[in-house]
Structures are given as C-alpha cells and as structure tokens.
XYZ file of C-alpha atoms in Angstrom:
499
model
C 4.550 39.900 -11.024
C 0.918 39.135 -11.681
C -1.515 41.076 -9.529
C -4.440 38.720 -9.949
C -2.862 35.833 -8.100
C -4.751 33.626 -5.709
C -2.115 31.907 -3.585
C -1.855 30.056 -0.319
C 1.407 30.175 1.548
C 2.300 27.455 4.057
C 5.065 27.590 6.610
C 6.602 24.241 7.497
C 9.123 23.360 10.092
C 11.592 20.698 9.031
C 13.802 22.531 6.556
C 15.830 19.391 5.963
C 12.926 18.093 3.888
C 13.189 21.010 1.453
C 15.660 22.340 -1.055
C 15.751 25.970 -2.257
C 14.728 26.714 -5.843
C 14.937 30.515 -6.130
C 16.287 33.361 -4.063
C 14.063 35.144 -1.569
C 11.649 37.550 -3.235
C 9.145 40.170 -2.139
C 5.441 39.750 -2.873
C 3.195 42.763 -2.276
C -0.551 43.119 -1.980
C -2.490 46.403 -1.812
C -4.892 46.426 1.093
C -7.094 49.143 2.564
C -5.167 51.786 4.532
C -6.093 50.378 7.916
C -3.725 49.239 10.665
C -3.082 45.535 10.946
C -4.758 43.882 13.945
C -1.438 42.565 15.231
C 2.241 42.454 14.523
C 3.661 39.014 13.715
C 5.932 37.634 16.404
C 9.067 36.579 14.497
C 10.698 35.148 17.605
C 8.553 32.104 16.818
C 9.222 29.997 13.756
C 5.692 30.255 12.436
C 3.556 33.176 11.370
C -0.188 33.300 10.948
C -1.524 36.154 8.774
C -4.580 36.464 6.592
C -5.190 39.564 4.444
C -7.585 39.896 1.558
C -8.443 42.455 -1.100
C -9.728 42.486 -4.645
C -6.480 41.247 -6.104
C -4.738 38.791 -3.825
C -5.371 36.540 -0.899
C -2.386 35.801 1.341
C -2.931 32.936 3.753
C 0.098 31.984 5.807
C -0.722 29.076 8.074
C 1.414 26.665 10.104
C -1.123 23.892 10.153
C -0.841 22.283 6.751
C 0.892 22.321 3.381
C -1.259 23.388 0.451
C -0.657 22.159 -3.077
C -0.265 25.341 -5.123
C -0.344 26.167 -8.821
C 0.551 29.790 -9.266
C 2.339 32.085 -11.691
C 4.652 34.114 -9.489
C 7.623 31.823 -10.065
C 6.293 29.992 -13.119
C 6.770 26.725 -11.265
C 3.706 24.509 -11.829
C 4.829 21.970 -9.260
C 3.892 21.216 -5.682
C 5.448 24.011 -3.632
C 5.370 25.763 -0.311
C 6.377 29.224 0.786
C 8.688 30.114 3.643
C 7.930 33.516 5.166
C 11.085 35.333 6.202
C 9.753 38.783 7.103
C 6.770 41.059 6.701
C 6.822 44.839 6.343
C 4.394 47.592 5.428
C 5.216 50.205 2.790
C 3.331 53.172 1.413
C 1.017 53.542 4.388
C -1.345 55.709 2.360
C -1.849 52.869 -0.097
C -1.817 50.207 2.557
C 0.669 47.998 0.737
C 1.765 44.880 2.602
C 4.885 43.103 1.420
C 5.895 39.574 2.365
C 9.437 38.289 1.842
C 9.270 34.646 0.864
C 11.560 31.786 -0.142
C 10.230 29.368 -2.711
C 11.064 25.727 -2.037
C 9.810 22.337 -3.129
C 8.296 20.069 -0.515
C 10.196 16.801 -0.707
C 7.705 14.994 1.429
C 5.158 15.087 -1.374
C 7.543 13.582 -3.895
C 9.857 11.394 -1.849
C 7.586 8.347 -2.186
C 8.432 8.081 -5.876
C 12.219 7.938 -5.301
C 11.650 5.567 -2.374
C 9.622 3.250 -4.609
C 12.184 3.426 -7.420
C 15.091 2.791 -5.073
C 13.271 -0.086 -3.373
C 12.348 -1.809 -6.640
C 15.817 -1.264 -8.133
C 17.629 -2.701 -5.108
C 15.174 -5.604 -5.001
C 15.708 -6.486 -8.674
C 19.495 -6.284 -8.287
C 19.337 -8.499 -5.201
C 17.129 -11.055 -6.966
C 19.346 -11.198 -10.060
C 22.469 -11.777 -7.946
C 20.682 -14.485 -5.970
C 19.505 -16.289 -9.114
C 22.987 -16.189 -10.638
C 24.588 -17.548 -7.456
C 21.952 -20.268 -6.961
C 21.285 -22.108 -10.239
C 18.644 -24.808 -10.126
C 19.918 -28.369 -9.836
C 18.057 -30.646 -12.227
C 17.015 -33.967 -10.715
C 16.826 -36.968 -13.093
C 13.273 -38.162 -13.565
C 11.599 -34.861 -12.641
C 11.413 -33.464 -16.178
C 7.967 -33.532 -17.750
C 8.065 -35.957 -20.661
C 4.825 -34.854 -22.301
C 4.399 -31.531 -24.012
C 1.239 -29.623 -23.204
C -0.151 -27.614 -26.103
C -3.162 -25.366 -26.650
C -5.902 -26.706 -28.943
C -9.444 -25.898 -30.027
C -12.249 -28.401 -30.575
C -13.475 -28.158 -34.179
C -16.260 -30.695 -33.824
C -17.484 -33.664 -31.796
C -17.615 -36.570 -34.256
C -19.452 -38.918 -31.906
C -19.798 -39.618 -28.226
C -20.989 -42.392 -25.980
C -21.814 -40.851 -22.646
C -23.867 -41.869 -19.636
C -25.014 -39.699 -16.766
C -22.871 -40.182 -13.701
C -24.667 -41.858 -10.818
C -22.105 -40.492 -8.383
C -21.737 -36.788 -9.220
C -24.854 -34.978 -10.517
C -24.277 -33.118 -13.753
C -21.272 -35.214 -14.734
C -21.109 -37.690 -17.622
C -18.838 -40.666 -18.131
C -17.846 -42.422 -21.331
C -15.895 -41.476 -24.469
C -15.868 -38.730 -27.092
C -14.341 -38.745 -30.567
C -13.073 -35.221 -31.244
C -11.581 -33.376 -34.184
C -9.202 -30.702 -32.832
C -6.706 -28.201 -34.200
C -3.368 -27.703 -32.419
C -2.698 -24.009 -31.759
C 0.857 -24.100 -30.388
C 4.110 -26.017 -30.503
C 5.712 -27.928 -33.353
C 2.330 -29.296 -34.476
C 0.715 -25.867 -34.654
C -1.992 -25.674 -37.322
C -2.428 -29.449 -37.688
C -5.884 -30.995 -37.414
C -6.078 -34.378 -35.715
C -8.724 -36.730 -34.344
C -8.437 -37.941 -30.766
C -10.426 -39.927 -28.224
C -11.409 -38.202 -24.993
C -12.140 -40.507 -22.050
C -14.404 -39.074 -19.338
C -14.365 -40.505 -15.826
C -15.631 -39.199 -12.499
C -12.246 -37.748 -11.523
C -11.024 -36.709 -14.983
C -14.030 -35.132 -16.610
C -13.433 -32.756 -19.530
C -16.720 -32.683 -21.423
C -15.591 -31.000 -24.652
C -17.872 -29.126 -27.034
C -17.261 -27.528 -30.417
C -15.380 -24.274 -29.982
C -13.950 -25.137 -26.567
C -10.279 -24.365 -25.930
C -8.535 -27.281 -24.265
C -5.021 -28.336 -23.309
C -3.762 -31.564 -24.868
C -0.830 -33.748 -23.886
C 1.434 -35.001 -26.680
C 3.715 -37.898 -25.791
C 6.694 -37.421 -28.102
C 8.529 -40.452 -26.728
C 6.156 -42.840 -28.458
C 6.341 -43.408 -32.173
C 2.793 -42.418 -33.083
C 2.766 -39.490 -30.609
C -0.581 -40.205 -28.912
C -2.571 -37.119 -27.993
C -4.863 -37.022 -24.969
C -6.997 -34.310 -23.405
C -5.248 -32.886 -20.360
C -7.748 -30.272 -19.142
C -9.727 -27.187 -19.988
C -7.724 -24.118 -21.056
C -8.134 -21.956 -17.959
C -5.218 -19.553 -18.433
C -7.125 -16.801 -20.336
C -9.888 -16.568 -17.715
C -7.389 -16.570 -14.865
C -5.274 -13.876 -16.505
C -8.350 -11.712 -17.151
C -9.431 -11.799 -13.516
C -5.887 -11.259 -12.254
C -5.641 -8.256 -14.554
C -9.016 -7.004 -13.305
C -7.772 -7.314 -9.727
C -4.731 -5.164 -10.466
C -6.811 -2.624 -12.381
C -9.225 -2.241 -9.460
C -6.345 -2.047 -6.987
C -4.643 0.564 -9.182
C -7.639 2.864 -9.608
C -9.572 2.355 -6.372
C -6.437 2.391 -4.218
C -5.876 6.093 -4.845
C -2.284 7.279 -4.697
C -1.199 4.027 -3.065
C -2.930 1.842 -5.640
C 0.001 1.571 -8.092
C 2.599 0.872 -5.402
C 0.255 -1.643 -3.756
C -0.078 -3.473 -7.075
C 3.698 -3.496 -7.446
C 3.996 -4.796 -3.885
C 1.679 -7.723 -4.645
C 3.721 -8.616 -7.730
C 7.022 -8.440 -5.852
C 5.592 -10.595 -3.060
C 4.734 -13.329 -5.572
C 8.152 -12.960 -7.208
C 9.861 -13.302 -3.808
C 8.053 -16.563 -3.075
C 8.691 -18.168 -6.480
C 12.178 -16.849 -7.231
C 13.706 -16.499 -3.765
C 12.019 -18.677 -1.126
C 11.368 -21.766 -3.242
C 14.903 -21.836 -4.752
C 16.426 -21.482 -1.278
C 14.385 -24.376 0.079
C 15.047 -26.432 -3.066
C 18.831 -25.939 -2.871
C 19.055 -27.085 0.738
C 19.141 -23.833 2.696
C 17.829 -23.958 6.232
C 14.049 -23.616 6.183
C 14.267 -21.407 9.287
C 16.615 -18.808 7.817
C 15.163 -19.068 4.305
C 11.662 -18.352 5.594
C 12.762 -15.499 7.856
C 14.842 -13.977 5.043
C 11.989 -14.213 2.524
C 9.496 -12.809 5.033
C 11.849 -9.924 5.848
C 12.304 -9.116 2.157
C 8.537 -9.132 1.606
C 7.948 -6.924 4.665
C 10.640 -4.359 3.816
C 9.746 -4.092 0.134
C 5.978 -3.900 0.686
C 6.148 -1.429 3.569
C 8.600 0.882 1.807
C 6.468 0.900 -1.314
C 3.259 1.649 0.567
C 4.546 3.944 3.311
C 7.707 5.496 1.894
C 10.600 6.546 4.114
C 8.943 7.450 7.413
C 8.808 6.620 11.092
C 5.489 4.877 10.505
C 7.093 2.559 7.951
C 9.995 1.807 10.289
C 7.565 0.881 13.068
C 5.511 -1.320 10.739
C 8.653 -3.089 9.457
C 10.021 -3.740 12.947
C 6.631 -4.919 14.172
C 6.112 -7.251 11.221
C 9.577 -8.778 11.499
C 9.190 -9.307 15.250
C 5.742 -10.807 14.696
C 7.209 -13.169 12.101
C 9.956 -14.225 14.512
C 7.326 -14.879 17.195
C 5.329 -16.946 14.703
C 8.407 -18.987 13.814
C 9.311 -19.591 17.456
C 5.785 -20.778 18.260
C 5.740 -23.030 15.213
C 9.061 -24.607 16.194
C 7.808 -25.130 19.760
C 4.514 -26.720 18.712
C 6.204 -28.889 16.070
C 8.629 -30.178 18.681
C 5.935 -30.832 21.290
C 3.535 -32.495 18.828
C 6.294 -34.354 16.916
C 5.064 -33.051 13.558
C 7.247 -31.710 10.743
C 7.260 -31.271 7.010
C 7.823 -35.014 6.611
C 4.153 -35.473 7.490
C 2.807 -33.427 4.560
C 1.063 -35.270 1.725
C 3.791 -34.572 -0.873
C 6.633 -35.609 1.437
C 7.385 -38.948 -0.283
C 8.257 -37.403 -3.650
C 10.031 -34.447 -2.062
C 12.255 -36.721 0.024
C 13.461 -38.395 -3.173
C 14.204 -35.009 -4.738
C 15.916 -33.857 -1.558
C 18.443 -36.661 -1.811
C 19.899 -34.868 -4.848
C 19.332 -31.210 -4.030
C 19.787 -31.336 -0.252
C 16.281 -30.006 0.397
C 15.190 -30.255 4.043
C 11.672 -31.600 3.786
C 11.173 -31.505 7.550
C 11.358 -27.683 7.512
C 8.618 -27.134 4.920
C 5.896 -26.958 7.570
C 7.786 -24.160 9.300
C 8.096 -22.237 6.039
C 4.407 -22.630 5.195
C 3.320 -21.357 8.627
C 5.545 -18.274 8.458
C 4.402 -17.268 4.985
C 0.737 -17.991 5.735
C 0.671 -15.736 8.823
C 2.832 -12.965 7.357
C -0.002 -11.098 5.627
C -2.072 -10.793 8.791
C 0.936 -9.637 10.827
C 1.805 -6.979 8.227
C -1.794 -5.776 8.147
C -2.115 -5.311 11.883
C 1.362 -3.761 12.168
C 0.689 -1.069 9.572
C -2.780 -0.337 10.988
C -1.523 0.220 14.539
C 1.528 2.197 13.374
C -0.685 4.514 11.285
C -3.204 4.969 14.109
C -0.577 5.874 16.691
C 1.064 8.233 14.189
C -2.213 10.139 13.854
C -2.796 10.177 17.624
C 0.734 11.405 18.243
C 0.348 14.245 15.739
C -3.012 15.365 17.110
C -2.166 15.558 20.803
C 0.636 15.466 23.335
C 0.416 12.009 24.845
C 2.876 10.057 26.948
C 4.366 6.724 25.920
C 1.920 4.934 28.203
C -1.100 6.753 26.776
C -0.048 6.057 23.187
C 0.669 2.420 24.042
C -2.763 1.942 25.609
C -4.415 3.635 22.621
C -2.614 1.287 20.231
C -3.556 -1.666 22.410
C -7.243 -0.684 22.319
C -7.118 -0.323 18.543
C -5.469 -3.725 18.216
C -8.033 -5.376 20.474
C -10.736 -4.657 17.911
C -8.677 -6.420 15.254
C -7.495 -9.467 17.212
C -10.731 -11.396 16.990
C -11.417 -10.773 13.316
C -7.832 -11.389 12.180
C -7.534 -14.594 14.246
C -10.856 -15.825 12.884
C -9.659 -15.048 9.363
C -6.579 -17.224 9.800
C -8.466 -20.085 11.453
C -11.158 -20.056 8.770
C -8.541 -19.984 5.999
C -6.863 -23.108 7.330
C -10.221 -24.823 7.938
C -11.231 -24.018 4.368
C -8.069 -25.659 3.060
C -8.874 -28.819 5.058
C -12.567 -29.045 4.246
C -12.148 -32.360 2.410
C -10.295 -33.908 5.352
C -12.892 -32.630 7.823
C -15.716 -34.070 5.739
C -13.958 -37.445 5.687
C -13.581 -37.390 9.452
C -17.193 -36.344 9.929
C -18.538 -38.895 7.452
C -16.731 -41.861 9.001
C -17.543 -40.835 12.580
C -13.876 -40.774 13.515
C -13.477 -40.846 17.324
C -12.071 -37.693 18.919
C -8.931 -39.473 20.098
C -8.147 -40.562 16.544
C -9.217 -37.229 15.077
C -7.014 -35.078 17.298
C -3.965 -37.299 16.810
C -3.920 -37.469 12.998
C -1.013 -35.783 11.246
C -3.160 -33.603 9.009
C -5.250 -32.238 11.868
C -2.098 -31.589 13.874
C -0.544 -29.615 11.024
C -3.678 -27.550 10.501
C -3.864 -26.802 14.226
C -0.223 -25.718 14.220
C -0.830 -23.381 11.295
C -4.016 -21.865 12.686
C -2.825 -21.460 16.276
C 0.604 -20.134 15.294
C -0.878 -17.518 12.986
C -3.412 -16.421 15.598
C -0.783 -16.231 18.332
C 1.482 -14.125 16.120
C -1.360 -11.670 15.388
C -2.292 -11.346 19.073
C 1.296 -10.876 20.263
C 2.095 -8.433 17.463
C -0.425 -5.926 18.842
C 1.450 -5.025 22.062
C 4.819 -5.243 20.288
C 3.858 -2.778 17.563
C 1.950 -0.533 19.977
C 4.980 -0.218 22.264
C 7.423 0.345 19.397
C 5.201 3.012 17.869
C 4.605 4.784 21.184
C 8.320 4.776 21.992
C 9.514 5.991 18.589
C 6.837 8.646 18.151
C 7.570 10.023 21.620
C 11.338 10.108 21.139
C 11.127 11.258 17.504
C 7.954 13.313 17.021
C 6.618 13.635 13.522
C 7.009 16.879 11.610
C 3.258 17.476 11.852
C 3.399 17.268 15.636
C 6.370 19.641 15.783
C 4.453 22.129 13.666
C 1.468 22.042 15.979
C 3.629 22.515 19.061
C 5.522 25.403 17.509
C 2.294 26.988 16.331
C 0.728 27.076 19.793
C -1.032 30.411 20.455
C 0.973 33.307 21.853
C -0.034 36.861 22.709
C 0.159 39.074 19.579
C 1.917 42.445 19.498
C 0.333 45.631 18.230
C 1.428 46.701 14.758
C 3.285 50.023 14.727
C-alpha cells in the first residue's frame, strides 16, 4: 500500500445508491504519538476525523462526496469510502488505522444509464408508432416538379429596373447559364431565363448557388429558378448552435443537445402523423407534450425527485393550458378552421380523416410547452436546494417556491406575448395602416387566434408556479433528498475522549 497517498474519504448515507467493489481493508497512517482530541461516536452513522502528517492526509467528512483518483485500490474511477471502524495501534509510533469499504457512487454515473435508457425506449416507441401508422397518400398532394441544386456559371444578359416599391430590389429578366449539381441532370449545363418580380426576387450572380425547379411532365422540361440555396447556411448555424450548447452547457450540454433533437423528432414524426391520420387533436397534443416533457426532463435531470416534480408540474401545466384553450375557443367560437391554411387542409382531411378544427388547440399546447417546462424545472431545482440546506415545513417551502416563481411570471408571460405578436407583425401593420376600428380589429379571426395563444400560454405559466411549488414542497418534505439526510445525520454531538 503506497505511503505517499493523498486521499479524501467521504461518508455517504444512502447505501442503496452504491455497490461494493472490494472487501473491507485497513488503511494506516503514522501520526505523532499524541492522543487524539476525541473518540469517534460510532453510534451515529457518520464520522468526522481529520489527521495529517508528512505522508497521508485522511479527511472523513459527511458533508460531500469528493471525486478521488488514488492508488490504494488501483481504481481510477469516481469513488467514495465508507468508514466502518477506527482503531489506534502501536501507541509509541502513533499509528492510526481506518477500516474502509471501497464502493462506487452510482449517483455520479446514473445519468448516463438514464440517458441511454430514455433514448432507447424513445426510439423503440417511435419505430413502433411509425410502423403502425403509415402515411396515407392523398391524390394531388405530390410535388410534380423536382427541385435540384445548381450553380450560376455566368449571367449572359439582364434587363433590370430598380423597384419603385421595395428599395434595393430589381425587377425584370436575367438570362443565365447554370450547371445542375444534383438529380438525373447532374453535370449538365443549360441556359434559363430568370424572371424577377417584387414578390419573387432571386437576383442571381455568377457563382451563386440556387435551387431550380424542373418540370418533368412537360416535353422540353422547362427549368425555372425556385429560390436561393439556403440549406448550407442554415445547417452551419444549426450545427454552431449545437456545438455551443454542447461545450458551454457543461455536463448537461450533450444531453440538452440530444433533448432538442428528440423534441424536433417528436413533433415531425409523432405529433404531425397523429394529426394527419385523424387522431384527436386533444389526445395527440397531450401525448406529444408528455413525451417531450418526460424525455427532456429525464435527459437533463436524470432519475431524481427533482425530475419527477418537474415532469408532474410540466404535464399539469400543459393540461391547464389545454383546458384554457378549449374554454376560450368555445367562448370565442374560434377553431383550427379559421387558420389561413384551413381550405387546403380540409380537402386533405376528407381523405385522411384529419380534424382541422383541432389544429389551433395543438399549436397552443406546443407553443406554451417550452415556457412551462422552463419554469417547472427552475422551481423544482430551487426548492430542492432549499430543502437540502435547511429544515423547512411544507408551507415554508411552498412560499419560497412561490416567491421564486413570482420573479419569473412577468418575464415568461411577456416572452410568450411578444413571440405571438412577432408572428403577427404583418397582420398588425395591415390593421394599423388601414385604421381598422377597434370593434372590427378585436373581432377578426386572426386577432382572436393570436389572443388565444398568448393568453393561454401566459395563464399556463402563471398557474404552473403554485402547482409546481406545492408538488415540490410536498415531495421534498415526505421524501427528503440524500443530501438533506446527510446533513441531519451529521448534526453536531458531544465527542467522547479517546482512551
């Protein structure tokens, strides 16, 4: 056993979180031949000793777990030490021996299995759902034109005039020589005419990457400019977002990035197919929101009381949001039929069974879900820390959570309102420009839908605060965290003299 070991030994309470690795062993340290200041009281579960000499430092503390790399057991992993007994041998040499059990702290590593289990179950669930719910193809909805990537080789000639409507825009025609970079015509060089208008304005230059539309139904396969090629720039910035989230998010950065990806996958491969295939918008939205909440919270928080509180709070907040949306939709006589895309979706719904009237409900639930999850996790984490630091009653913890939530209500509600206002900026400018009377303004369908979305989201955030605060206070009082149990067990007691 190496004499020149610098080790820290932590005593933790919940043995169910640990599994033994080796048998109990004795570790000795030579100290000056002086009596110890006290005798450890082994009637308590925790011991607090600190002895130091030229060779070894033993620190046995009940207050925290220390990540250790040491050579005694040749185990370079995260470990803790359980102290079983202490005795003194060779009084002339002053040798102190500590009997210890080496175990691995599961709480430091359980987040990885939790993340793996969560992702595995999620993927299995999604695969089964996709197999059981194939997409029904509706005649007339297939895209007839093929969109291909192309690069502008040169601008042969152009006849352009400055737009008198939009500054910086030009209208007219361009004669372009382009090279197709994808599809069956890959590598071919063709000449096309690009028409620029105020609404469709792709001012191409040599070297620009564009997307072209090839109509294969016609004999001569006319090629027109569809738009700029934006995919590379978008992918670069999305990748940059995940890189920053990964590295600046610390230990939770990777799982947070995975959570964002799985949230997007849930919307596109679970919620949208359910709505498309005629499932109830109510249950489809609640199911998708629940999946997003459970997966995200488990990835970020692992298996813990805090995560359970955040999940329950988020789900209850989502249910509250849905109930308010249903109530306001009924009172205002507004549904998904009033959205701008309703006409085409109604035609599609005649084949697939899609309930267009429930799309407004689904959009409100998903839009407010992020804010509800944010406030739920924040309050759950805050009350967890307060519960571990002090002995507070349910009422005290509830009031503390309520005060924390009060600081967030205004900002989160403003965030939701501003998000919906930002989405309707064009409509608001139209109303402002034409001096629409208030009676007409307040009774338009679009304004009614935006008000439903903004008010429902804000109500759900406000009502989630007391719900989560009460749940957290109740659960943390009935089931104290391991950290709180350690602090209670480690409360000071009168030491005995060492004999």
